[in-house]
Amino acid sequence: MEYSEHNRGAKLLTVVDLFAGCGGLSLGLEQAGFETVFVNELHPDAMKTFVMNRPNSPIQNTKYQVLDILKLTRKKADLTSLAAHLNKQYKGIDLVVGGPPCQGFSGIGHRRTFEVTKEDIPTNYLYREMAKVVAEIAPKAFVFENVRGLLTSRWTPEGEKGEIWKDVLKTFSRITVKVNGKTLSYQIGYELVYAKDYGVPQNRPRIVMIGIREDIPVATSSKLVGNGLLPQPTGGAPDPYDLLSDLVDPKWVPGGSTLIYPKEARSAFQKLLRDDPITGKILAKGSPISDHVYSNHSELVMKKFQYMIEHDGNIAASMKTKKFAQRLLPEKWGPGGPNITATSLPDDYVHFSQPRVLTVREWARLQTFPDWYQFNGKRTTGGRRRAGDLEVGDWTRDLPKYTQIGNAVPVLLGEAIGNHLKKILGVK
């Protein structure tokens, strides 16, 4: 489509979030000064999480929400109509972001029990739908993010290593848009980034591609991250103790929950996550806290976890099982900083001081979600239900709270990207 831009005056930058999940990327961008004006997310629980945390957002109006992106892109007239409406309403959209489902590219998500090639998984082609949306809306910039495995994935076992990424890159590189009568393409840069380099307390590698419309001047350099289109690392990832120690409740019991903060915030990071956006104050000891619910571990499991705590994460031979793969979350990171990646599995890590796995609230902190952020849906579910059953063509799946959080873009990484894009787009 073609549209004409006008001076918008002082207002928030606008973002359209596709495949938004529970909203980690959007929240980071919002903290940097963007406003989400349209959201797409297939799973109802994740969509509800996204919407309920934004009570004053335009997306409270259901016309600015869509579950299945194919319902938006299948008919070009529908997409053209939406793009025209958004561009008229906001006098041009600044940013379109998206992280199409990655279960076919992730070594974790594409489970070994599924004998299905990547070219047979419909969700593996949704990057093309994102490209269609970018081409119609013609934003000043777009952000595509996904798992590291996308860089080396093949469509079939006999295919060429990295062929899927080549297709993704080609698809976005070919986008052209019309603005003020001119046909424009996008300057593109990409990089494999590590969340720990942007203050996030986990490693979490992600491939991030950024496109800047060619009428936006950018000083790029191959020596910079993503050719200058991605932010330089900031560091500052907190140790687990500085992240979680204020949530340690000495009265916890398996299967129980902690309903109020058991301690005052001590570290700067704890204060950051306990900042109340309504009052602007740090939530004090005794204030309500949500999603701090404990798994109902058996005595045998707790004994195993306690042994790990007392023996630097090691496990006695008599306690080992074939499926045992849990690691002890340390109080302090070793050399090199965070060396973990929070995924969708709540029992991946054992707490550094209590014989239990992390709660949803603690899991959310690993992704730098603030404590006021709420999550909708089941707490957890069976492993196979988290990915559907690809062998029989069942693409539906549960998306419990742990999985929503594990799938999210870390909030602080999103904020770093947002602050960098503001500079590129000429906003102070």
XYZ file of N, CA, C and O in Angstrom, residues 181-357:
708
model
N 4.898 8.581 -2.377
C 5.125 8.410 -3.807
C 6.420 7.729 -4.179
O 6.683 7.503 -5.364
N 7.223 7.361 -3.195
C 8.511 6.724 -3.467
C 8.466 5.244 -3.089
O 7.846 4.870 -2.103
N 9.129 4.413 -3.892
C 9.269 2.996 -3.574
C 10.544 2.806 -2.778
O 11.641 3.161 -3.241
N 10.410 2.258 -1.585
C 11.537 2.142 -0.655
C 11.721 0.700 -0.199
O 10.762 -0.064 -0.120
N 12.947 0.368 0.098
C 13.262 -0.938 0.689
C 13.774 -0.707 2.114
O 13.668 0.402 2.641
N 14.335 -1.731 2.721
C 14.815 -1.625 4.097
C 16.294 -1.977 4.191
O 16.760 -2.935 3.573
N 17.028 -1.156 4.960
C 18.393 -1.524 5.335
C 18.284 -2.591 6.418
O 17.538 -2.419 7.378
N 19.027 -3.661 6.266
C 18.877 -4.790 7.194
C 20.203 -5.123 7.872
O 21.263 -5.142 7.249
N 20.121 -5.368 9.168
C 21.258 -5.871 9.934
C 20.764 -6.956 10.871
O 19.608 -6.934 11.297
N 21.611 -7.907 11.173
C 21.209 -8.967 12.097
C 22.411 -9.451 12.882
O 23.566 -9.255 12.488
N 22.123 -10.073 14.020
C 23.189 -10.544 14.893
C 22.622 -11.600 15.834
O 21.439 -11.543 16.207
N 23.456 -12.543 16.213
C 23.106 -13.456 17.294
C 23.467 -12.740 18.586
O 24.646 -12.482 18.853
N 22.473 -12.374 19.377
C 22.733 -11.628 20.603
C 22.471 -12.518 21.809
O 21.713 -13.495 21.740
N 23.110 -12.161 22.913
C 22.960 -12.908 24.157
C 22.329 -11.984 25.193
O 22.841 -10.896 25.464
N 21.228 -12.431 25.764
C 20.467 -11.577 26.672
C 21.305 -11.100 27.853
O 21.110 -9.989 28.346
N 22.252 -11.922 28.301
C 23.071 -11.529 29.455
C 23.875 -10.265 29.173
O 24.254 -9.548 30.113
N 24.127 -9.971 27.917
C 24.878 -8.764 27.558
C 24.057 -7.495 27.705
O 24.570 -6.390 27.536
N 22.756 -7.671 27.995
C 21.863 -6.511 28.137
C 21.176 -6.496 29.501
O 20.065 -6.020 29.644
N 21.858 -7.024 30.511
C 21.363 -6.951 31.875
C 20.395 -8.038 32.283
O 19.793 -7.959 33.354
N 20.230 -9.073 31.456
C 19.280 -10.151 31.745
C 20.013 -11.295 32.450
O 21.079 -11.719 31.989
N 19.470 -11.822 33.552
C 20.166 -12.860 34.315
C 20.059 -14.259 33.719
O 19.736 -15.235 34.402
N 20.299 -14.371 32.443
C 20.409 -15.664 31.765
C 21.109 -15.434 30.433
O 21.178 -14.303 29.935
N 21.630 -16.497 29.864
C 22.401 -16.393 28.626
C 21.495 -16.086 27.438
O 21.622 -15.072 26.780
N 20.593 -16.986 27.139
C 19.511 -16.863 26.161
C 19.934 -16.251 24.818
O 19.650 -15.089 24.517
N 20.581 -17.010 23.965
C 20.925 -16.497 22.633
C 19.700 -16.375 21.738
O 18.849 -17.261 21.711
N 19.595 -15.275 21.008
C 18.495 -15.044 20.059
C 19.063 -14.394 18.808
O 19.947 -13.544 18.878
N 18.539 -14.803 17.657
C 18.881 -14.113 16.419
C 17.915 -12.940 16.274
O 16.696 -13.116 16.365
N 18.455 -11.742 16.113
C 17.637 -10.533 15.982
C 17.992 -9.842 14.670
O 19.157 -9.544 14.403
N 16.984 -9.628 13.837
C 17.143 -8.895 12.585
C 16.367 -7.582 12.692
O 15.215 -7.572 13.139
N 16.999 -6.506 12.294
C 16.340 -5.201 12.297
C 16.403 -4.606 10.902
O 17.454 -4.640 10.238
N 15.270 -4.095 10.454
C 15.211 -3.405 9.169
C 14.820 -1.951 9.383
O 13.887 -1.667 10.137
N 15.526 -1.045 8.759
C 15.229 0.385 8.831
C 14.882 0.874 7.429
O 15.651 0.654 6.486
N 13.733 1.501 7.291
C 13.302 1.987 5.973
C 14.354 2.923 5.405
O 14.918 3.755 6.126
N 14.631 2.802 4.125
C 15.797 3.465 3.554
C 15.721 4.988 3.535
O 16.739 5.652 3.311
N 14.538 5.557 3.814
C 14.476 7.020 3.895
C 14.845 7.518 5.290
O 14.884 8.735 5.526
N 15.146 6.592 6.216
C 15.599 6.964 7.558
C 17.118 6.894 7.558
O 17.696 5.821 7.371
N 17.818 8.020 7.745
C 19.290 8.001 7.701
C 19.881 7.219 8.863
O 19.506 7.420 10.019
N 20.794 6.317 8.553
C 21.458 5.496 9.565
C 22.940 5.419 9.246
O 23.321 5.128 8.112
N 23.767 5.680 10.250
C 25.210 5.531 10.088
C 25.572 4.106 10.492
O 25.674 3.799 11.678
N 25.718 3.234 9.510
C 25.995 1.829 9.810
C 27.482 1.529 9.699
O 28.233 2.229 9.031
N 27.887 0.470 10.355
C 29.278 0.030 10.312
C 29.329 -1.441 10.628
O 28.675 -1.913 11.563
N 30.089 -2.181 9.869
C 30.193 -3.619 10.088
C 30.870 -3.934 11.412
O 30.798 -5.063 11.910
N 31.533 -2.934 12.020
C 32.198 -3.153 13.300
C 31.222 -3.069 14.471
O 31.571 -3.403 15.592
N 30.018 -2.576 14.204
C 29.027 -2.440 15.248
C 28.091 -3.640 15.258
O 28.035 -4.408 14.293
N 27.344 -3.816 16.334
C 26.412 -4.937 16.452
C 25.330 -4.814 15.386
O 24.688 -3.785 15.244
N 25.164 -5.893 14.605
C 24.140 -5.882 13.570
C 24.301 -4.737 12.592
O 23.318 -4.125 12.167
N 25.536 -4.428 12.232
C 25.824 -3.343 11.281
C 25.367 -1.986 11.817
O 25.074 -1.065 11.069
N 25.286 -1.874 13.145
C 24.898 -0.619 13.764
C 23.414 -0.492 14.033
O 22.977 0.485 14.643
N 22.621 -1.462 13.595
C 21.179 -1.391 13.787
C 20.733 -2.003 15.114
O 19.579 -1.852 15.506
N 21.642 -2.691 15.799
C 21.345 -3.282 17.102
C 22.168 -2.590 18.180
O 23.267 -2.097 17.912
N 21.641 -2.528 19.407
C 22.348 -1.808 20.466
C 23.619 -2.500 20.925
O 23.724 -3.726 20.890
N 24.580 -1.698 21.358
C 25.798 -2.240 21.935
C 25.476 -2.861 23.298
O 24.591 -2.384 24.016
N 26.155 -3.936 23.672
C 25.915 -4.566 24.976
C 26.118 -3.588 26.126
O 26.974 -2.698 26.064
N 25.312 -3.774 27.158
C 25.388 -2.915 28.335
C 25.887 -3.653 29.567
O 26.366 -3.031 30.508
N 25.760 -4.993 29.573
C 26.152 -5.776 30.740
C 25.191 -5.555 31.895
O 24.074 -5.083 31.728
N 25.655 -5.876 33.098
C 24.871 -5.611 34.292
C 23.920 -6.696 34.726
O 23.021 -6.443 35.537
N 24.073 -7.926 34.217
C 23.174 -9.007 34.632
C 23.400 -9.338 36.106
O 24.533 -9.563 36.529
N 22.342 -9.370 36.914
C 22.505 -9.645 38.348
C 22.740 -11.121 38.634
O 22.346 -11.987 37.865
N 23.387 -11.394 39.758
C 23.511 -12.764 40.240
C 22.145 -13.252 40.723
O 21.295 -12.443 41.115
N 21.915 -14.569 40.734
C 20.638 -15.092 41.220
C 20.273 -14.608 42.625
O 19.107 -14.328 42.908
N 21.265 -14.476 43.511
C 20.970 -14.013 44.863
C 20.419 -12.594 44.823
O 19.432 -12.274 45.506
N 21.034 -11.731 44.043
C 20.576 -10.344 43.946
C 19.241 -10.240 43.223
O 18.532 -9.248 43.370
N 18.898 -11.259 42.456
C 17.638 -11.276 41.727
C 16.492 -11.811 42.575
O 15.382 -11.274 42.541
N 16.751 -12.860 43.376
C 15.664 -13.626 43.981
C 15.641 -13.676 45.504
O 14.655 -14.147 46.086
N 16.670 -13.209 46.179
C 16.758 -13.437 47.624
C 15.626 -12.783 48.403
O 15.251 -13.266 49.483
N 15.040 -11.696 47.893
C 13.947 -11.044 48.616
C 12.656 -11.850 48.570
O 11.700 -11.560 49.301
N 12.611 -12.874 47.700
C 11.417 -13.719 47.593
C 11.525 -14.993 48.419
O 10.580 -15.786 48.464
N 12.668 -15.216 49.066
C 12.865 -16.437 49.851
C 12.027 -16.363 51.123
O 12.252 -15.516 51.993
N 11.061 -17.267 51.228
C 10.150 -17.317 52.363
C 10.522 -18.507 53.242
O 10.375 -19.659 52.826
N 11.004 -18.268 54.464
C 11.386 -19.387 55.333
C 10.211 -20.264 55.735
O 10.405 -21.386 56.221
N 8.981 -19.786 55.515
C 7.790 -20.551 55.895
C 7.175 -21.310 54.714
O 6.070 -21.842 54.832
N 7.875 -21.385 53.610
C 7.320 -22.045 52.429
C 7.067 -23.530 52.715
O 7.767 -24.163 53.508
N 6.060 -24.085 52.041
C 5.780 -25.524 52.131
C 5.453 -26.035 50.730
O 4.885 -25.299 49.911
N 5.799 -27.279 50.413
C 5.481 -27.842 49.094
C 3.980 -27.776 48.832
O 3.169 -28.114 49.695
N 3.601 -27.305 47.666
C 2.197 -27.184 47.314
C 1.539 -25.929 47.854
O 0.374 -25.661 47.544
N 2.252 -25.147 48.641
C 1.700 -23.930 49.214
C 2.041 -22.705 48.375
O 2.484 -22.810 47.229
N 1.851 -21.538 48.944
C 2.141 -20.300 48.231
C 2.497 -19.204 49.212
O 2.109 -19.246 50.387
N 3.233 -18.228 48.747
C 3.553 -17.035 49.515
C 2.756 -15.889 48.912
O 2.906 -15.598 47.720
N 1.942 -15.241 49.706
C 0.999 -14.240 49.206
C 1.479 -12.808 49.411
O 0.917 -11.883 48.820
N 2.467 -12.622 50.279
C 3.016 -11.278 50.512
C 4.539 -11.357 50.467
O 5.133 -12.419 50.680
N 5.168 -10.217 50.179
C 6.626 -10.190 50.158
C 7.155 -10.529 51.551
O 6.815 -9.862 52.540
N 8.017 -11.555 51.657
C 8.548 -11.933 52.961
C 9.683 -11.030 53.439
O 10.036 -11.053 54.617
N 10.246 -10.235 52.519
C 11.390 -9.390 52.870
C 11.307 -8.064 52.115
O 10.564 -7.929 51.147
N 12.090 -7.111 52.576
C 12.221 -5.855 51.851
C 13.134 -6.073 50.641
O 13.964 -6.982 50.619
N 12.974 -5.241 49.626
C 13.888 -5.261 48.485
C 15.236 -4.716 48.934
O 15.302 -3.704 49.640
N 16.300 -5.388 48.536
C 17.637 -4.974 48.966
C 18.518 -4.544 47.792
O 19.085 -3.470 47.803
N 18.603 -5.389 46.795
C 19.468 -5.035 45.666
C 18.771 -4.049 44.744
O 17.540 -3.904 44.751
N 19.562 -3.388 43.920
C 18.999 -2.439 42.955
C 18.060 -3.141 41.989
O 17.036 -2.580 41.576
N 18.374 -4.399 41.639
C 17.547 -5.126 40.681
C 16.212 -5.502 41.299
O 15.166 -5.447 40.650
N 16.225 -5.896 42.562
C 14.973 -6.209 43.244
C 14.085 -4.974 43.322
O 12.869 -5.055 43.119
N 14.670 -3.831 43.598
C 13.906 -2.582 43.661
C 13.320 -2.243 42.298
O 12.186 -1.768 42.198
N 14.084 -2.505 41.239
C 13.598 -2.252 39.890
C 12.352 -3.085 39.593
O 11.358 -2.569 39.061
N 12.376 -4.357 39.951
C 11.262 -5.245 39.642
C 10.088 -5.073 40.607
O 8.978 -5.504 40.299
N 10.326 -4.460 41.753
C 9.259 -4.217 42.719
C 8.722 -2.782 42.648
O 7.955 -2.347 43.508
N 9.094 -2.060 41.620
C 8.614 -0.697 41.439
C 7.138 -0.722 41.032
O 6.779 -1.326 40.025
N 6.295 -0.086 41.818
C 4.861 -0.031 41.534
C 4.597 1.066 40.512
O 4.837 2.245 40.786
N 4.120 0.729 39.300
C 3.934 1.744 38.255
C 2.839 2.759 38.581
O 2.797 3.834 37.993
N 1.950 2.414 39.512
C 0.857 3.324 39.867
C 1.317 4.369 40.884
O 1.104 5.570 40.717
N 2.004 3.904 41.932
C 2.438 4.821 42.988
C 3.862 5.326 42.789
O 4.246 6.351 43.360
N 4.637 4.587 41.988
C 6.033 4.955 41.805
C 6.905 4.570 42.983
O 8.078 4.945 43.044
N 6.350 3.798 43.935
C 7.094 3.400 45.115
C 7.521 1.931 45.009
O 6.919 1.149 44.272
N 8.546 1.579 45.774
C 9.006 0.198 45.821
C 8.088 -0.596 46.752
O 7.844 -0.184 47.894
N 7.548 -1.693 46.272
C 6.646 -2.505 47.089
C 7.379 -3.018 48.326
O 8.445 -3.625 48.235
N 6.781 -2.766 49.486
C 7.426 -3.063 50.756
C 7.143 -4.484 51.226
O 6.259 -5.172 50.705
N 7.886 -4.905 52.237
C 7.619 -6.179 52.903
C 6.170 -6.192 53.377
O 5.675 -5.217 53.938
N 5.458 -7.287 53.111
C 4.057 -7.391 53.488
C 3.087 -7.008 52.399
O 1.887 -7.264 52.515
N 3.591 -6.410 51.297
C 2.726 -6.087 50.160
C 2.359 -7.372 49.423
O 3.121 -8.347 49.423
N 1.198 -7.418 48.767
C 0.790 -8.630 48.045
C 1.736 -8.965 46.893
O 2.288 -8.077 46.243
N 1.907 -10.244 46.658
C 2.692 -10.723 45.516
C 1.933 -11.882 44.881
O 1.277 -12.670 45.576
N 1.989 -11.992 43.568
C 1.248 -13.040 42.859
C 2.182 -14.096 42.285
O 3.390 -13.876 42.125
N 1.610 -15.246 41.984
C 2.300 -16.334 41.269
C 3.519 -16.880 42.005
O 4.420 -17.439 41.385
N 3.553 -16.708 43.331
C 4.648 -17.283 44.115
C 4.137 -18.578 44.754
O 3.980 -18.698 45.969
N 3.843 -19.564 43.874
C 3.235 -20.839 44.269
C 4.258 -21.955 44.090
O 4.954 -22.013 43.057
N 4.344 -22.848 45.063
C 5.385 -23.874 45.075
C 4.881 -25.214 44.558
O 3.750 -25.621 44.847
N 5.731 -25.901 43.811
C 5.405 -27.252 43.352
C 5.300 -28.184 44.547
O 6.009 -28.021 45.554
N 4.433 -29.181 44.422
C 4.185 -30.108 45.530
C 5.176 -31.276 45.474
O 4.816 -32.403 45.138
N 6.429 -31.005 45.818
C 7.473 -32.024 45.748
C 7.286 -33.092 46.828
O 6.839 -32.792 47.944
N 7.670 -34.315 46.494
C 7.663 -35.394 47.480
C 8.890 -35.256 48.391
O 9.837 -34.524 48.083
N 8.884 -35.973 49.501
C 10.025 -35.940 50.428
C 11.290 -36.438 49.740
O 12.382 -35.921 49.976
N 11.156 -37.441 48.866
C 12.311 -37.996 48.177
C 12.923 -36.960 47.232
O 14.151 -36.802 47.179
N 12.080 -36.247 46.500
C 12.569 -35.218 45.583
C 13.240 -34.086 46.360
O 14.305 -33.596 45.989
N 12.627 -33.674 47.455
C 13.211 -32.603 48.261
C 14.561 -33.024 48.851
O 15.488 -32.211 48.955
N 14.661 -34.282 49.228
C 15.933 -34.804 49.748
C 17.009 -34.721 48.672
O 18.159 -34.349 48.936
N 16.625 -35.051 47.459
C 17.557 -34.980 46.325
C 17.998 -33.540 46.094
O 19.189 -33.246 45.920
N 17.038 -32.623 46.102
C 17.360 -31.212 45.879
C 18.239 -30.662 46.997
O 19.165 -29.888 46.746
N 17.961 -31.060 48.238
C 18.753 -30.574 49.363
C 20.193 -31.060 49.251
O 21.141 -30.319 49.568
N 20.355 -32.282 48.798
C 21.712 -32.812 48.583
C 22.443 -31.955 47.549
O 23.628 -31.642 47.726
N 21.755 -31.575 46.483
C 22.365 -30.732 45.459
C 22.796 -29.385 46.035
O 23.882 -28.885 45.730
N 21.942 -28.793 46.874
C 22.270 -27.505 47.488
C 23.528 -27.625 48.347
O 24.388 -26.741 48.344
N 23.651 -28.731 49.060
C 24.774 -28.917 49.983
C 26.033 -29.424 49.304
O 27.110 -29.413 49.921
N 25.913 -29.839 48.035
C 27.085 -30.411 47.343
C 27.330 -29.728 45.995
O 27.685 -30.374 45.003
N 27.135 -28.428 45.969
C 27.489 -27.610 44.818
C 26.855 -28.107 43.522
O 27.464 -28.097 42.457
N 25.607 -28.577 43.620
C 24.873 -28.997 42.438
C 25.063 -30.443 42.056
O 24.368 -30.944 41.160
N 25.992 -31.135 42.684
C 26.212 -32.549 42.371
C 25.109 -33.404 42.978
O 24.461 -33.022 43.959
N 24.924 -34.569 42.419
C 23.881 -35.468 42.877
C 24.481 -36.833 43.199
O 25.335 -37.341 42.458
N 24.064 -37.418 44.320
C 24.573 -38.730 44.713
C 24.177 -39.784 43.697
O 23.091 -39.733 43.102
N 25.048 -40.747 43.476
C 24.786 -41.807 42.497
C 23.486 -42.542 42.804
O 22.739 -42.923 41.893
N 23.190 -42.731 44.079
C 21.988 -43.456 44.467
C 20.711 -42.683 44.154
O 19.621 -43.255 44.133
N 20.838 -41.379 43.910
C 19.674 -40.543 43.636
C 19.468 -40.271 42.151
O 18.473 -39.671 41.751
N 20.416 -40.681 41.335
C 20.343 -40.381 39.911
C 19.288 -41.238 39.214
O 19.082 -42.396 39.555
N 18.642 -40.635 38.228
C 17.710 -41.354 37.361
C 18.038 -41.010 35.921
O 18.736 -40.037 35.645
N 17.534 -41.813 34.993
C 17.831 -41.575 33.585
C 17.313 -40.218 33.109
O 17.886 -39.599 32.227
N 16.198 -39.772 33.680
C 15.576 -38.531 33.237
C 16.015 -37.323 34.058
O 15.571 -36.216 33.803
N 16.877 -37.537 35.043
C 17.257 -36.435 35.909
C 18.231 -35.509 35.184
O 19.335 -35.881 34.847
N 17.820 -34.277 34.951
C 18.674 -33.329 34.229
C 18.668 -31.948 34.882
O 19.104 -30.986 34.276
N 18.163 -31.870 36.106
C 18.091 -30.570 36.755
C 19.462 -30.065 37.178
O 20.361 -30.844 37.487
N 19.568 -28.743 37.178
C 20.805 -28.094 37.606
C 20.479 -27.191 38.792
O 19.367 -26.674 38.913
N 21.471 -26.975 39.621
C 21.309 -26.065 40.744
C 21.572 -24.641 40.278
O 22.605 -24.356 39.674
N 20.630 -23.769 40.533
C 20.831 -22.359 40.240
C 21.781 -21.814 41.305
O 21.466 -21.859 42.499
N 22.939 -21.298 40.916
C 23.904 -20.852 41.928
C 23.504 -19.512 42.532
O 22.715 -18.765 41.952
N 24.058 -19.195 43.687
C 23.834 -17.866 44.252
C 24.558 -16.805 43.433
O 24.068 -15.690 43.260
N 25.738 -17.145 42.954
C 26.553 -16.223 42.157
C 26.959 -16.912 40.867
O 27.275 -18.099 40.857
N 26.958 -16.160 39.769
C 27.430 -16.705 38.503
C 28.936 -16.896 38.565
O 29.633 -16.164 39.262
N 29.432 -17.833 37.817
C 30.865 -18.022 37.709
C 31.452 -17.087 36.663
O 30.789 -16.160 36.180
N 32.690 -17.327 36.262
C 33.324 -16.504 35.221
C 32.501 -16.522 33.934
O 32.000 -17.558 33.519
N 32.320 -15.370 33.336
C 31.541 -15.292 32.110
C 30.094 -14.928 32.336
O 29.350 -14.707 31.384
N 29.663 -14.900 33.609
C 28.295 -14.473 33.896
C 27.275 -15.573 33.722
O 27.598 -16.770 33.764
N 25.999 -15.214 33.501
C 24.918 -16.204 33.410
C 25.196 -17.282 32.370
O 25.631 -16.983 31.255
N 24.938 -18.525 32.758
C 25.186 -19.651 31.850
C 23.962 -20.543 31.701
O 24.067 -21.707 31.350
N 22.774 -19.981 31.991
C 21.542 -20.753 31.874
C 20.628 -20.105 30.844
O 20.833 -18.950 30.449
N 19.625 -20.854 30.402
C 18.582 -20.314 29.541
C 17.243 -20.825 30.055
O 17.013 -22.035 30.082
N 16.382 -19.913 30.476
C 15.045 -20.298 30.927
C 14.199 -20.637 29.712
O 14.058 -19.834 28.796
N 13.643 -21.842 29.689
C 12.808 -22.268 28.569
C 11.374 -22.420 29.065
O 10.865 -21.547 29.732
N 10.734 -23.503 28.728
C 9.339 -23.687 29.137
C 9.188 -24.690 30.274
O 8.079 -24.998 30.685
N 10.292 -25.206 30.793
C 10.235 -26.291 31.764
C 10.454 -25.772 33.167
O 11.556 -25.316 33.504
N 9.450 -25.818 34.039
C 9.582 -25.260 35.380
C 10.575 -25.990 36.259
O 11.052 -25.438 37.252
N 10.869 -27.252 35.917
C 11.767 -28.022 36.768
C 13.183 -28.102 36.218
O 13.958 -28.986 36.571
N 13.571 -27.153 35.383
C 14.932 -27.153 34.851
C 15.964 -26.862 35.936
O 17.074 -27.396 35.912
N 15.611 -25.980 36.869
C 16.594 -25.508 37.837
C 16.068 -25.613 39.269
O 14.895 -25.376 39.544
N 16.969 -25.952 40.170
C 16.675 -26.049 41.589
C 17.107 -24.746 42.255
O 18.171 -24.199 41.954
N 16.289 -24.248 43.166
C 16.581 -22.999 43.866
C 17.898 -23.100 44.635
O 18.239 -24.162 45.160
N 18.632 -22.012 44.719
C 19.968 -22.057 45.331
C 19.955 -22.261 46.845
O 20.968 -22.654 47.423
N 18.821 -21.993 47.524
C 18.812 -22.126 48.982
C 17.645 -22.922 49.534
O 17.609 -23.185 50.735
N 16.681 -23.306 48.694
C 15.543 -24.096 49.154
C 15.345 -25.292 48.230
O 15.493 -25.146 47.001
N 15.016 -26.487 48.765
C 14.914 -27.707 47.947
C 13.624 -27.749 47.122
O 12.699 -28.510 47.419
N 13.585 -26.951 46.085
C 12.399 -26.833 45.236
C 12.806 -26.217 43.907
O 13.903 -25.658 43.759
N 11.896 -26.314 42.931
C 12.116 -25.612 41.671
C 11.579 -24.190 41.813
O 10.943 -23.838 42.810
